Amino acid sequence: MASSSDSNTPRGEAWVWFTGLGLIIGLGMVIGLLSLVFVNGVTVFWAPPVPVAQIDDGRTVIGQLAQRRIRAGSLANAPQYERQYQVGLRELNGNSYLWVDEAKVKAETFPADVLGLERVEHGPAFVRPQALRKSDGKVIPITDPAFESALQAEVSAAVVVREKFEEITRHRIGEVNREMDEARVALRRAEDLKLADEIPVRRRQIDGLEERFVILKAEAQKVVNSGAVATLDSKDAAGRAVVIPLTQIVRAWFPNRLDTWGRTQLFASRLGEFIFHEPREANTEGGLMPAIFGTLVMTVFMSLLVTPFGVITAIYLREYAQNGPILRIVRISVNNLAGVPSIVFGVFGLGFFVYVLGGSIDQLFFSDQLKYNNNTPVFGTGGLLWCSLTLALMTLPVVIVATEEALSAVPRGMREASLASGASKWQTIRDILLPASAPGILTGVILAMARGAGEVAPLMLVGVVKLAPTLPFDTVAPFLHMDRKFMHLGFHVYDLGFQSPDSDAARPMVFATTLLLIALVVTLNIGAIWIRNRLRARFKGAAF
Amino acid sequence: MQRHFHDELRQLRDDLILMGERALDMTRMVLQAVEQGDDSLALQVRGMDDRVDDLEKRVDREIMRYLTLFGPMGSDVRLLLAARDIGHDLERIADEASVIAKRAMVISERGPLKDLLHVPAEGIIACEVLRLALDSFIEGDIAKARLVLERDAEIDALNRKNYEALFGRSGDSAKVSASHVELIFISKALERIGDHSKNIAEQVIFILSGEDIRHAR
Amino acid sequence: MPATMNPSTSRIQVRPSTEREGRKDYISIRDYGFWYGQKKALDAISLDIPERQVVAFIGPSGCGKSTLLRNLNRMNDLVDGISHEGNITINGRSIYDPGLEVISLRRRVGMVFQKSNPFPKSVYENVVFALRVMGVRDRSTLDEACETSLRKAALWDEVKDRLQDSALGLSGGQMQRLCIARAIANRPEILLMDEPCSALDPIATGKIEELIHELKEQFTIVIVTHSMQQAARVSDRTAFFYLGKQIEYDTTEKIFMNPSQAQTEAYISGRFG
């Protein structure tokens, strides 16, 4: 005792450091994870200079440096590196990526005429252009100072053509197809029920639609033809001639000519495409708009479903239910629900929501659809509604527990004041308890959203797909299509990372998509936190 | 902030003032009775004493009520403590007045007395001093209270002069001499009234300044 | 002669008005006993509370004074496992009358709590809460009730420019007066106060006490307080409880100046225990 009291350091102070260490490790891990995802995700869109590398074996490589790593089998004290170049031109090289021993690289130069191309098919390309053969037959050689502006003008023209083509094929033809499907179902129904009046009407409708289809096809072809003339004559690294039609080009840039501002513009343009456009090339290129939208809509729906359900349940448990063994069992069950693996919810969603509920809905309301459309289910298959419901069920315990805690945290005095004012129990709950516990409830919803938005496994069973032809929201009544399958960022990450045919090309997109998913969850949370803080502001100065 | 029970303190003050005015009235009336040999007036004065006694009891009750119920602090405590003394002094003054009335009746029984020695002058000063003491309480005027302390000496002097005048006299009839002895009692009573006024003034100074100047000098 | 000579014109009678008219047994408690589960909290309480007077309940902690108060508007119904014997009537009608809704009882018996407990709503909404739950929707009625109650609670001048601000931004004393305004907004007949000043500073306490003094013109007030001084200052009658029993009930003056029970004397003079 005496010896320890001599010390200036209080006993047990080391624990402060020890606990602090835990925090630091935790923080370090979070920050490390976020920065890894951020750096890897953001650099995808950045265009660095592209070298022309001379290799010992006589090969020449033009390609963007993708990775550098210690060569397997090299000594630890004298590490040897190898480099991975993204060379593009998959149709010629067989692979977009190429590993090269660093020791074998004789020289790297950065000639100004290296052109980077993003293409509609076959991934990117790095070439040395020779001449631009314009639509009007003029040929502009690379030496012409007007080459670059002419090239960009042709690329823009090609983009316009392609957008027109997309508009016709995807939307207008898609619309005709949809109407055609409906008309065919109606025709079959009419034939089956022998509705003599309707059959010819439907037939005529189908004929009309077929005509429209043919006309649109022709129109689309015309659009394609109008832009199909210009080509870019180039040479690849090996000097082989490569002729690239401009209709194939999405974006073109001279990576070794750009200044920082130019690179920033390019970065912004690519990032914009990533967020606002639809995917191309088996999801490895283009944008993620459908997935972002799908995730957002699904999460919002999930919250809209889980909040009232959870709050009502919690109110009953906390305010009305009699204390006793049954209540205890219910509480324990609810809490345990939070520990059930999410895939189990997926199975439940598939088995109950999709097959039982969805099947019944189809039987009741869409029996014609089933009968005359080759048993194609409407709600009897995975879809937005079932995904939202499944996740709502999964996150229910979070909301219930948070709401119960928020309700019990409302000061007793407030409850008593309300009752003493002559309010009934329900009036007290509605007017006093719920508003006062709203911030706590919202905290639960925030947690539920964070969990739901990032969940993938159960969704794969109940309605998320790799590529959805349509958004769950469009201009066709009833505007919001709860039955449709949709794309989801989390599933997208999984799909890119593990299901992609070209894993090298997909990897950067995995990070970019992850970053986007994190950003989306953070945005949703910030929104909810903002609402919560506005509610809390009403409690300012409260003495509890 | 004005509290509802502060009204009761005002009530107490009013009761004390009322008592004071009654005591002064009695003193004045009894002096008139002495000077004019008016028995009925003297009798009236004796009847007034009970009323003052009642007032004293009421004041005491009010003081006790206030002390128990309203937890007074500061000048309120001084007022309450002093009020008890002031009430007591006023009651004594009223008693002295009725003593004078008794003596006056004894004198008038023996027939009117021509020479009242210095008693009328002493009575005037006693009334003035009492008036001054009451005013110092009513107005909260510490200067007036201090004036009372000074003027008390005038009454004492006149009282002594009454003794000297009595012993200096000769050739009076036994009846007159007996009446003069009564007069000495009256003079003594007036001197007592002066002393009580002085006590009141001391209490007023205590209320106003917190200074306890009793038994000073 | 100064005007003070004439008692009939100069005096204002400010005695506690035991002579204010009204039923002498407005609240009548008869042989009342009360249990929390197996524990008897109140035993054989019998007292009459006259109309429009202030009655204070005093006694040491756990003496049952708050329990009795909270039974007057049946706030104890919220507690599980309670039972009672005897009866309490208000204006002749039992509060346990099966035909009497607890809600309507509470509308007639307002309550102010120890800890000021305004709702996290605007000042205005706090005051009109009781009217809103009664289903009053008419704006002008609500506005009028709001102003009247706040004026009665001596708070109107302080908050009239911020009726729409949060009630939680008020000071402690203002909050408690707001709670009083809220309790009287639907014009109850009785006001129960459970240690309304225990968390307030002396100034705020003084204001509340003055308020109680004014409110007794219209309401019958029952106040539980730990402060004997407060009981002495504000009440007309005082009941002293000890261990769930009613030891003495009399005028406040009698209880504090000359109690008839030795236990009361010991308690008020601080010689208790």
Short mmCIF file of N, CA, C and O in Angstrom, two decimals, chain B residues 1-5 7-8 11 15 17-18 21 25 28 58 62 64-65 68-70 131, chain C residues 1-2 4-5 11-12 14-16 203 206-207 209-210 213 229 232-233 252-253 256-257:
data_model
loop_
_atom_site.label_atom_id
_atom_site.label_comp_id
_atom_site.label_asym_id
_atom_site.label_seq_id
_atom_site.Cartn_x
_atom_site.Cartn_y
_atom_site.Cartn_z
N MET B 1 -40.78 41.82 -5.52
CA MET B 1 -42.04 41.06 -5.53
C MET B 1 -42.81 41.33 -4.24
O MET B 1 -42.26 41.32 -3.16
N GLN B 2 -44.08 41.58 -4.39
CA GLN B 2 -44.95 41.81 -3.24
C GLN B 2 -45.65 40.50 -2.90
O GLN B 2 -46.28 39.90 -3.75
N ARG B 3 -45.49 40.05 -1.67
CA ARG B 3 -46.16 38.80 -1.28
C ARG B 3 -47.45 39.12 -0.55
O ARG B 3 -47.57 40.17 0.10
N HIS B 4 -48.38 38.20 -0.62
CA HIS B 4 -49.68 38.49 -0.01
C HIS B 4 -49.58 38.74 1.48
O HIS B 4 -50.30 39.55 2.04
N PHE B 5 -48.62 38.07 2.14
CA PHE B 5 -48.56 38.23 3.59
C PHE B 5 -47.90 39.55 4.00
O PHE B 5 -47.94 39.93 5.15
N ASP B 7 -49.10 42.23 3.32
CA ASP B 7 -50.25 43.02 3.74
C ASP B 7 -50.46 42.91 5.24
O ASP B 7 -50.87 43.86 5.90
N GLU B 8 -50.16 41.73 5.77
CA GLU B 8 -50.37 41.54 7.21
C GLU B 8 -49.40 42.38 8.03
O GLU B 8 -49.70 42.82 9.12
N GLN B 11 -50.78 45.68 8.11
CA GLN B 11 -51.88 45.64 9.07
C GLN B 11 -51.36 45.86 10.49
O GLN B 11 -51.91 46.64 11.26
N ASP B 15 -52.14 48.80 13.08
CA ASP B 15 -52.65 48.58 14.44
C ASP B 15 -51.81 49.32 15.46
O ASP B 15 -52.34 49.92 16.42
N ILE B 17 -50.02 52.03 14.93
CA ILE B 17 -50.26 53.47 14.79
C ILE B 17 -51.57 53.85 15.48
O ILE B 17 -51.64 54.81 16.25
N LEU B 18 -52.57 52.98 15.26
CA LEU B 18 -53.86 53.23 15.89
C LEU B 18 -53.72 53.28 17.41
O LEU B 18 -54.23 54.18 18.08
N GLU B 21 -52.06 56.50 18.43
CA GLU B 21 -52.95 57.66 18.39
C GLU B 21 -53.90 57.63 19.59
O GLU B 21 -54.19 58.66 20.20
N ASP B 25 -54.20 60.40 22.36
CA ASP B 25 -55.49 61.02 22.66
C ASP B 25 -55.78 60.99 24.15
O ASP B 25 -56.20 61.99 24.75
N ARG B 28 -53.68 63.51 26.03
CA ARG B 28 -54.18 64.87 25.85
C ARG B 28 -55.44 65.11 26.65
O ARG B 28 -55.60 66.11 27.36
N ARG B 58 -53.99 42.18 20.32
CA ARG B 58 -54.12 41.87 18.90
C ARG B 58 -52.77 41.99 18.20
O ARG B 58 -52.39 41.13 17.40
N GLU B 62 -50.79 39.15 16.17
CA GLU B 62 -50.34 39.32 14.79
C GLU B 62 -48.84 39.04 14.65
O GLU B 62 -48.39 38.43 13.68
N MET B 64 -47.03 37.09 16.51
CA MET B 64 -46.78 35.65 16.65
C MET B 64 -47.20 34.92 15.37
O MET B 64 -46.47 34.07 14.86
N ARG B 65 -48.33 35.31 14.84
CA ARG B 65 -48.80 34.68 13.60
C ARG B 65 -47.78 34.89 12.48
O ARG B 65 -47.42 33.95 11.78
N THR B 68 -44.59 32.80 13.03
CA THR B 68 -44.71 31.35 12.80
C THR B 68 -45.01 31.02 11.34
O THR B 68 -44.48 30.05 10.82
N LEU B 69 -45.86 31.79 10.70
CA LEU B 69 -46.32 31.38 9.38
C LEU B 69 -45.47 31.91 8.24
O LEU B 69 -45.30 31.21 7.25
N PHE B 70 -44.93 33.09 8.36
CA PHE B 70 -44.39 33.70 7.16
C PHE B 70 -42.88 33.82 7.14
O PHE B 70 -42.32 34.43 6.22
N ARG B 131 -45.95 62.55 20.40
CA ARG B 131 -46.33 62.80 19.00
C ARG B 131 -45.10 62.58 18.09
O ARG B 131 -45.17 61.95 17.04
N MET C 1 -55.88 64.98 13.29
CA MET C 1 -55.68 63.55 13.51
C MET C 1 -55.42 62.83 12.18
O MET C 1 -56.10 63.09 11.20
N PRO C 2 -54.49 61.95 12.15
CA PRO C 2 -54.26 61.21 10.90
C PRO C 2 -55.44 60.29 10.59
O PRO C 2 -56.18 59.90 11.49
N THR C 4 -55.46 57.36 9.95
CA THR C 4 -55.33 56.02 10.54
C THR C 4 -56.15 55.89 11.81
O THR C 4 -56.34 54.81 12.31
N MET C 5 -56.58 57.05 12.34
CA MET C 5 -57.38 57.00 13.54
C MET C 5 -58.70 56.26 13.32
O MET C 5 -59.25 55.67 14.23
N ARG C 11 -58.68 50.23 7.25
CA ARG C 11 -58.21 48.85 7.27
C ARG C 11 -58.77 48.03 6.12
O ARG C 11 -59.91 48.13 5.76
N ILE C 12 -57.87 47.24 5.61
CA ILE C 12 -58.29 46.28 4.59
C ILE C 12 -58.15 44.93 5.25
O ILE C 12 -57.07 44.58 5.74
N VAL C 14 -57.28 41.45 5.46
CA VAL C 14 -56.56 40.47 4.65
C VAL C 14 -56.28 39.22 5.45
O VAL C 14 -55.23 38.62 5.34
N ARG C 15 -57.19 38.87 6.26
CA ARG C 15 -57.03 37.61 6.98
C ARG C 15 -57.28 36.45 6.01
O ARG C 15 -58.01 36.61 5.04
N PRO C 16 -56.72 35.27 6.30
CA PRO C 16 -57.08 34.12 5.48
C PRO C 16 -58.59 33.93 5.56
O PRO C 16 -59.17 33.91 6.65
N ILE C 203 -37.22 32.97 -5.79
CA ILE C 203 -38.03 33.95 -6.52
C ILE C 203 -39.18 33.24 -7.23
O ILE C 203 -40.35 33.61 -7.12
N GLY C 206 -41.64 32.02 -4.83
CA GLY C 206 -42.50 33.10 -4.38
C GLY C 206 -43.60 33.38 -5.38
O GLY C 206 -44.77 33.55 -5.01
N LYS C 207 -43.23 33.40 -6.66
CA LYS C 207 -44.23 33.69 -7.69
C LYS C 207 -45.32 32.62 -7.70
O LYS C 207 -46.50 32.93 -7.80
N GLU C 209 -46.18 30.72 -5.26
CA GLU C 209 -47.00 30.81 -4.03
C GLU C 209 -48.02 31.94 -4.14
O GLU C 209 -49.18 31.79 -3.74
N GLU C 210 -47.59 33.06 -4.72
CA GLU C 210 -48.53 34.16 -4.91
C GLU C 210 -49.66 33.72 -5.83
O GLU C 210 -50.82 34.08 -5.65
N HIS C 213 -52.10 31.71 -4.09
CA HIS C 213 -52.94 32.59 -3.27
C HIS C 213 -54.04 33.22 -4.10
O HIS C 213 -55.17 33.38 -3.63
N GLN C 229 -42.69 25.88 5.82
CA GLN C 229 -42.86 27.33 5.62
C GLN C 229 -43.83 27.58 4.50
O GLN C 229 -44.67 28.46 4.56
N ALA C 232 -47.26 26.89 5.53
CA ALA C 232 -47.72 27.98 6.39
C ALA C 232 -48.08 29.22 5.58
O ALA C 232 -49.06 29.89 5.86
N ARG C 233 -47.25 29.48 4.55
CA ARG C 233 -47.46 30.71 3.77
C ARG C 233 -48.70 30.64 2.91
O ARG C 233 -49.39 31.63 2.75
N THR C 252 -54.37 26.19 9.37
CA THR C 252 -52.91 26.29 9.30
C THR C 252 -52.36 27.00 10.53
O THR C 252 -51.35 26.61 11.10
N GLU C 253 -53.09 28.06 10.96
CA GLU C 253 -52.63 28.81 12.12
C GLU C 253 -52.55 27.93 13.36
O GLU C 253 -51.57 27.94 14.09
N PHE C 256 -49.66 25.31 13.16
CA PHE C 256 -48.29 25.80 13.30
C PHE C 256 -48.06 26.59 14.58
O PHE C 256 -46.93 26.72 15.02
N MET C 257 -49.13 27.15 15.16
CA MET C 257 -48.91 27.93 16.36
C MET C 257 -49.19 27.14 17.62
O MET C 257 -48.56 27.36 18.64
#
